[in-house]
Structures are given as C-alpha cells and as structure tokens.
PDB file of C-alpha atoms in Angstrom:
ATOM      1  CA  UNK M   2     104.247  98.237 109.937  1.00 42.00           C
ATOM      2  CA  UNK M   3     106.788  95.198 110.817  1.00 46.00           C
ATOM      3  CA  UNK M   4     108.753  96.538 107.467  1.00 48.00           C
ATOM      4  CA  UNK M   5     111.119  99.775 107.256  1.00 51.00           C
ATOM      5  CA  UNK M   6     111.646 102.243 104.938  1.00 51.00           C
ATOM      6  CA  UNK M   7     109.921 102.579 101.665  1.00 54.00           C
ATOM      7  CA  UNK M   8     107.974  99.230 101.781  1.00 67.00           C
ATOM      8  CA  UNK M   9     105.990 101.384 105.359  1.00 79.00           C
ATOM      9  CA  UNK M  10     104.497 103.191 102.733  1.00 77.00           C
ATOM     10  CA  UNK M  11     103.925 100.986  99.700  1.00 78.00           C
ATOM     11  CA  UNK M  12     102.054  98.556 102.814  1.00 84.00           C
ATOM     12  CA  UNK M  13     100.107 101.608 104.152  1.00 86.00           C
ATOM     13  CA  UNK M  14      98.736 101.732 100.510  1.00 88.00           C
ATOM     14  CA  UNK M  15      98.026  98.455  99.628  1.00 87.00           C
ATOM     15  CA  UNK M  16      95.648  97.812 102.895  1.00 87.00           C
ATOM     16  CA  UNK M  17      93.918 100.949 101.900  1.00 87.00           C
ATOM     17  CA  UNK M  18      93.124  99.023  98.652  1.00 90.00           C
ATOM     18  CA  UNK M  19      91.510 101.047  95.656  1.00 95.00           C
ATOM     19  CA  UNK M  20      91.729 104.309  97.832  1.00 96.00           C
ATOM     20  CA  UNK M  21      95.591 103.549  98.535  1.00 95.00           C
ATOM     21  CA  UNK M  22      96.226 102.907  94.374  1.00 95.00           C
ATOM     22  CA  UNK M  23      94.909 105.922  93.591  1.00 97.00           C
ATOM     23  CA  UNK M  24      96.340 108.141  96.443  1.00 94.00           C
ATOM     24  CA  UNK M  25      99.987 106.252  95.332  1.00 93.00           C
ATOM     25  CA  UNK M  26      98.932 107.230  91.287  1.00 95.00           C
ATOM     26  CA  UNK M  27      98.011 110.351  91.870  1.00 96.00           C
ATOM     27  CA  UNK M  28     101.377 111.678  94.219  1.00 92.00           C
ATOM     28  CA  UNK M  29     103.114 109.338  91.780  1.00 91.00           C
ATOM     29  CA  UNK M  30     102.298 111.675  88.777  1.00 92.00           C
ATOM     30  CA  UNK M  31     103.373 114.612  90.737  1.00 87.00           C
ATOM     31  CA  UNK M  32     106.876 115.307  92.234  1.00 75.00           C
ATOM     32  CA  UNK M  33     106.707 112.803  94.226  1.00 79.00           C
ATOM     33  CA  UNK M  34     109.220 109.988  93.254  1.00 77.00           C
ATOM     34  CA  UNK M  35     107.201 106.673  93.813  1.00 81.00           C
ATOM     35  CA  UNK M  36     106.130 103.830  91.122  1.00 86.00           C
ATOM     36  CA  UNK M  37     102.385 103.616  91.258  1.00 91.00           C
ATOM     37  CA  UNK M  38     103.650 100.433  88.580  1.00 92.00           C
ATOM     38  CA  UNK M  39     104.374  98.430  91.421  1.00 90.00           C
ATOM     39  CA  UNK M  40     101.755  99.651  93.025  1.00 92.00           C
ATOM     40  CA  UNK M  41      99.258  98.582  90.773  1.00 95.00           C
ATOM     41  CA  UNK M  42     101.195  94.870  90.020  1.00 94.00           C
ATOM     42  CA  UNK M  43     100.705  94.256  93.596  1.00 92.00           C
ATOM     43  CA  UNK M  44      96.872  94.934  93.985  1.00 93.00           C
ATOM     44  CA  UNK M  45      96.610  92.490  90.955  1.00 94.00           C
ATOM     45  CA  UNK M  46      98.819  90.088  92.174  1.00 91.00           C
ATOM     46  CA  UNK M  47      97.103  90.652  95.665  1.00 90.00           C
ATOM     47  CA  UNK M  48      93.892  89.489  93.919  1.00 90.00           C
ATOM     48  CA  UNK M  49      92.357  92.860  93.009  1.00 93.00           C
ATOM     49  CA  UNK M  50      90.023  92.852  90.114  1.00 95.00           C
ATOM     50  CA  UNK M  51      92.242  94.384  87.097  1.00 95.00           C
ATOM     51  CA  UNK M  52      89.669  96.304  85.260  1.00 96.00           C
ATOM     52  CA  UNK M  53      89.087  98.395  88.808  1.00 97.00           C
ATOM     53  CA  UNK M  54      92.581  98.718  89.478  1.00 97.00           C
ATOM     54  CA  UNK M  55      93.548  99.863  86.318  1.00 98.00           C
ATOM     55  CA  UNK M  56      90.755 102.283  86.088  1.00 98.00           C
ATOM     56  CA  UNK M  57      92.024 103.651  89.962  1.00 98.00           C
ATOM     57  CA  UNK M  58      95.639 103.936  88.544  1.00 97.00           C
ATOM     58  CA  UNK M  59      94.341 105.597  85.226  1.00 98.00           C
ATOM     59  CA  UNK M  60      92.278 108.561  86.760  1.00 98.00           C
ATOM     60  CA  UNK M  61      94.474 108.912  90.016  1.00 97.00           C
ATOM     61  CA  UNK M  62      97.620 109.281  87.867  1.00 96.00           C
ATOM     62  CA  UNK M  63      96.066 110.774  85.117  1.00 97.00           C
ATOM     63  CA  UNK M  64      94.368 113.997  87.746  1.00 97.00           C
ATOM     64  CA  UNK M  65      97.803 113.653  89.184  1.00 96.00           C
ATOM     65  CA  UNK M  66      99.470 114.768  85.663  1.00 96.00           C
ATOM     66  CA  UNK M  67      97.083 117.365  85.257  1.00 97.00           C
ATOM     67  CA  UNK M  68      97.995 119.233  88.747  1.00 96.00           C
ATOM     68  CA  UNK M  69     101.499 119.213  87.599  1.00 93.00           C
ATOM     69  CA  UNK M  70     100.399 120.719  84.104  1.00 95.00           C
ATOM     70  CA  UNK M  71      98.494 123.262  86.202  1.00 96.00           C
ATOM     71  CA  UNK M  72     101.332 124.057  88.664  1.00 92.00           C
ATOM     72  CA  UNK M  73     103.124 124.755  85.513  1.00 91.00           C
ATOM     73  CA  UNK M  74     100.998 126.767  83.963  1.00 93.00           C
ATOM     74  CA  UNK M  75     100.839 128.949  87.539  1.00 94.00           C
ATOM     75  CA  UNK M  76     104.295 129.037  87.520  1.00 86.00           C
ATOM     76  CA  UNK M  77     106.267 132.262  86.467  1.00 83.00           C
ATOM     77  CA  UNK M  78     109.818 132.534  85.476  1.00 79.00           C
ATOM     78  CA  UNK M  79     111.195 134.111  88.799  1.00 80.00           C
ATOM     79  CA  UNK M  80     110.196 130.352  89.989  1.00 78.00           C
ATOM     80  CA  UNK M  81     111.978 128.757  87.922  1.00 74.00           C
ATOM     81  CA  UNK M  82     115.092 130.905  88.147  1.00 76.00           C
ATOM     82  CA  UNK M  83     115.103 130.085  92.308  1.00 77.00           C
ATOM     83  CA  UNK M  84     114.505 126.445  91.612  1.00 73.00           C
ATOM     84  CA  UNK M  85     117.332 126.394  89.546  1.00 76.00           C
ATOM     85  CA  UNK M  86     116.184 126.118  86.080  1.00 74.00           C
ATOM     86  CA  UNK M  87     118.152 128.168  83.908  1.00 80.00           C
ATOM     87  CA  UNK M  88     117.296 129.832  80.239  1.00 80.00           C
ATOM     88  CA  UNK M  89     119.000 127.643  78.101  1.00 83.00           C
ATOM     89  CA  UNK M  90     117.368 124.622  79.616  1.00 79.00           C
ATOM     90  CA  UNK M  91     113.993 126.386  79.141  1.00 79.00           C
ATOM     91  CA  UNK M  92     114.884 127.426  75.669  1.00 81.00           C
ATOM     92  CA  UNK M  93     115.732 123.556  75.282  1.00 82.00           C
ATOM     93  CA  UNK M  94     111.899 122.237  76.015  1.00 80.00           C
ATOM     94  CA  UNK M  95     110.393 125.084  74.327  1.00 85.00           C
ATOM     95  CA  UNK M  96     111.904 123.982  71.411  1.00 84.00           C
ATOM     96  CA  UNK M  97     110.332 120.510  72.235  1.00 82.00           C
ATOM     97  CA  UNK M  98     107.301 121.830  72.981  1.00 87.00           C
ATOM     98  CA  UNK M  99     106.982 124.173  69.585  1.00 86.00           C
ATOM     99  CA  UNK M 100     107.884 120.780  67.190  1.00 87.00           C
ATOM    100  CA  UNK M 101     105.461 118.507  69.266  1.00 89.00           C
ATOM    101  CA  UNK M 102     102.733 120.930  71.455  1.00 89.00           C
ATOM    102  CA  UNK M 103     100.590 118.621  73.265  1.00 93.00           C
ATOM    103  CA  UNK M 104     101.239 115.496  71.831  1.00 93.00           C
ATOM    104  CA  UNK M 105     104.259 115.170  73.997  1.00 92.00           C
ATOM    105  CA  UNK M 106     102.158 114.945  77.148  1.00 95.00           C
ATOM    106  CA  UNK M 107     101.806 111.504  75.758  1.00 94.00           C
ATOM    107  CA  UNK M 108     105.146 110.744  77.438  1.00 93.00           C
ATOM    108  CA  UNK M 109     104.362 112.077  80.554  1.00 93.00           C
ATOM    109  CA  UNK M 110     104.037 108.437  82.098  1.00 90.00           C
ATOM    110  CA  UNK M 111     108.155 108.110  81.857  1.00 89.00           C
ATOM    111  CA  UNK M 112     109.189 108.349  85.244  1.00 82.00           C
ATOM    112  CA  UNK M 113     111.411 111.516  86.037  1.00 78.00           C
ATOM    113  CA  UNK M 114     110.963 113.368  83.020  1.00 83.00           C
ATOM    114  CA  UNK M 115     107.408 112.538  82.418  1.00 87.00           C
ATOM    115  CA  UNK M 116     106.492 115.076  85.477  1.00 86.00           C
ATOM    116  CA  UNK M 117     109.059 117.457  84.059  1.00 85.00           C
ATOM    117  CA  UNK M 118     106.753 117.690  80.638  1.00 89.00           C
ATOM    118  CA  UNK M 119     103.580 117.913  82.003  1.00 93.00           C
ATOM    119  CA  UNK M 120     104.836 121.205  83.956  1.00 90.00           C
ATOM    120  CA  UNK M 121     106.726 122.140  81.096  1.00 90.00           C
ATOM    121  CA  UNK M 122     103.980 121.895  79.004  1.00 94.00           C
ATOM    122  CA  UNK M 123     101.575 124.174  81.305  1.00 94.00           C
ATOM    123  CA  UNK M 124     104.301 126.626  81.842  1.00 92.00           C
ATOM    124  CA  UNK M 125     104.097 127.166  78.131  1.00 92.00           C
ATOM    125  CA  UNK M 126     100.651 127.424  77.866  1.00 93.00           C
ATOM    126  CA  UNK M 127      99.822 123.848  75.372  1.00 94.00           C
ATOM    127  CA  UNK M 128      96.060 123.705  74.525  1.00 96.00           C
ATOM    128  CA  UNK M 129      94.343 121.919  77.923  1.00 97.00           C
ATOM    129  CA  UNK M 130      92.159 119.687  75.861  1.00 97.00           C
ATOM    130  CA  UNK M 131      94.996 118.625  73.627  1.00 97.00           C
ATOM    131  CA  UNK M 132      97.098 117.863  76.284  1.00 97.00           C
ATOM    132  CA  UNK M 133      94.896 116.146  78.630  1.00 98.00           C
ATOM    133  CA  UNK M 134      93.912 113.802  75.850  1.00 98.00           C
ATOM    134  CA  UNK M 135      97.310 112.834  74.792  1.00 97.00           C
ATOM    135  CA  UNK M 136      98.162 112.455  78.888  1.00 97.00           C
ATOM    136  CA  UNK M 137      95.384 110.142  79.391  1.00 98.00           C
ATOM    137  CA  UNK M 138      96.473 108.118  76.351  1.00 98.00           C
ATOM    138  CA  UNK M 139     100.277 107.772  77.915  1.00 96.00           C
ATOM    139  CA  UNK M 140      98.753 107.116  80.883  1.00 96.00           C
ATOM    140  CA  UNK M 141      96.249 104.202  79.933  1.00 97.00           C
ATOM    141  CA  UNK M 142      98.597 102.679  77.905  1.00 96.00           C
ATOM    142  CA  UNK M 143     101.393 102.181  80.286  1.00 95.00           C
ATOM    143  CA  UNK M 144      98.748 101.122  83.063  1.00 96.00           C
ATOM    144  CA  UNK M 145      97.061  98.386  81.012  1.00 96.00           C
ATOM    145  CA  UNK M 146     100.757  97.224  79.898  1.00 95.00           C
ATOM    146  CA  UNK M 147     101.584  96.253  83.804  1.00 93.00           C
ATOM    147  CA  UNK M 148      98.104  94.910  83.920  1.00 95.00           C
ATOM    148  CA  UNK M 149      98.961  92.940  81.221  1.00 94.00           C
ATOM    149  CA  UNK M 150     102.321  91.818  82.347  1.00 92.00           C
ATOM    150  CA  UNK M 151     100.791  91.301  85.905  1.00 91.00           C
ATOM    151  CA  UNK M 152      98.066  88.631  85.072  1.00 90.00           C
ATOM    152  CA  UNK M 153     100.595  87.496  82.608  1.00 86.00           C
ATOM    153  CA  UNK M 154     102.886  86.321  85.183  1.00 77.00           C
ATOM    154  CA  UNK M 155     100.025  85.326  87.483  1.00 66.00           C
ATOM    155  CA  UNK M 156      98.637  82.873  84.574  1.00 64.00           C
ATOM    156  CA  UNK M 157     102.170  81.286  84.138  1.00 59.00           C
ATOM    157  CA  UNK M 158     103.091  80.934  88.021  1.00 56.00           C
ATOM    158  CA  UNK M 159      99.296  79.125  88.602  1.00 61.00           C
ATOM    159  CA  UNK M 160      99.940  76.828  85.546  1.00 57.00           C
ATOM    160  CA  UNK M 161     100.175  73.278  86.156  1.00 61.00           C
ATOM    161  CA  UNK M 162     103.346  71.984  85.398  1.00 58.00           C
ATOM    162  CA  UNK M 163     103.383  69.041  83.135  1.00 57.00           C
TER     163      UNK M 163
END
C-alpha cells in the first residue's frame, strides 16, 4: 500500500500470487480496462514458475472472455440502444461477424476491441464451441508470447557480461 493509484491494485494482486493473476485475467477480459500482460510479466519476473502462471492467465482470461460472450448473448437491442450503440455500428460487426463467425473470437485478446468481439459475437448468437475454441487459441497465444518475452529478458539481464 506505500504506492498510489493504479500500481494499489496491480500490488494487491501480485501478493495474492496465482489467485491475484487470475482474478487480474479474468476482470481483464471483461470491461474492465487493466493489462493482465503486465500482470503476468511481473509474477515471472517476480520468480513465479511460468508454466503455472501462464496456465492462471490462460483460464482466468480465457472464463473471463466467455462471460463477456455470454453477457452478449443476454443482451437485447433496447441495451444496446441506451448504451449508446447505434444500428449502423451494429450493422458494421455483423457484417464482420457473417465473413468470419467464430473465428474472430481469436482476436479477442486485443485490448479494447477484443472485449467488444467477444460480446459482439454472443449478441449474434456465433456457435459456443466454435467460439470458445478460437478464444482460447487468442488467448494462449498472446499469454505464452509475454511468457516468452518475460524469461527472455530475464535470461539476458542474469547473463554474465563478458
């Protein structure tokens, strides 16, 4: 608690360890704007065991995603109209989401719009197998990227210099 702001929170996580990674994935995959990246490069840097941590991120983030598909899929168009969404923008993903269907949950790991598809795409109805297959592939693959960049730079920084 000796820091303000933002960094409360991100410490509040990381001394809840694996519980606080996947509490920080899973709100991180909703609406909630936070980077469970740096999240998860800190528990490795911290000394966390990757494999766990990426597994944590994975699921947390990944059951995150599908709670936003499922709000979306809840969701009825009086909703959307009072949250501001108008037709035309609506007319504009289901176009998306006719040329691609579920495979474009596989970008629902961007951050911003990648909570905006995985709504989108329950609000239109996308097969729920499909989708959560293509959202866990997104998903893995951008977690095991940091994991990859994080031991990375851990391997360089503990290299003796010759």
């Amino acid at each position: 608690p000796s820091r303000r702001g933002g960094f409360f929170f991100m410490d509040w996580l990381l001394e809840l360890g694996y519980i606080g990674l996947f509490i920080g994935s899973f709100g991180a995959a909703t609406i909630i704007p936070f980077s469970a990246d740096v999240l998860l490069v800190a528990m490795i840097m911290a000394g966390a065991d990757p494999y766990i941590a990426v597994g944590v991120a994975i699921v947390g983030n990944f059951l995150g995603g599908l709670t936003s598909y499922g709000i979306g899929r809840m969701a009825k168009w009086e909703w959307m109209s009072k949250m501001g969404v108008t037709q035309q923008t609506l007319d504009q993903h289901k176009q998306k989401v006719s040329q691609w269907g579920p495979m474009l949950a596989l970008l629902t790991w961007v951050p911003f719009v990648g909570d905006v598809f995985a709504v989108v795409l329950g609000f239109y109805r996308t097969h729920f197998w499909k989708t959560a297959f293509w959202m866990f592939v997104g998903k893995s693959a951008r977690f095991i990227v940091w994991a990859l960049l994080a031991l990375g730079s851990l391997n360089f920084v503990n290299s003796p210099c010759e």
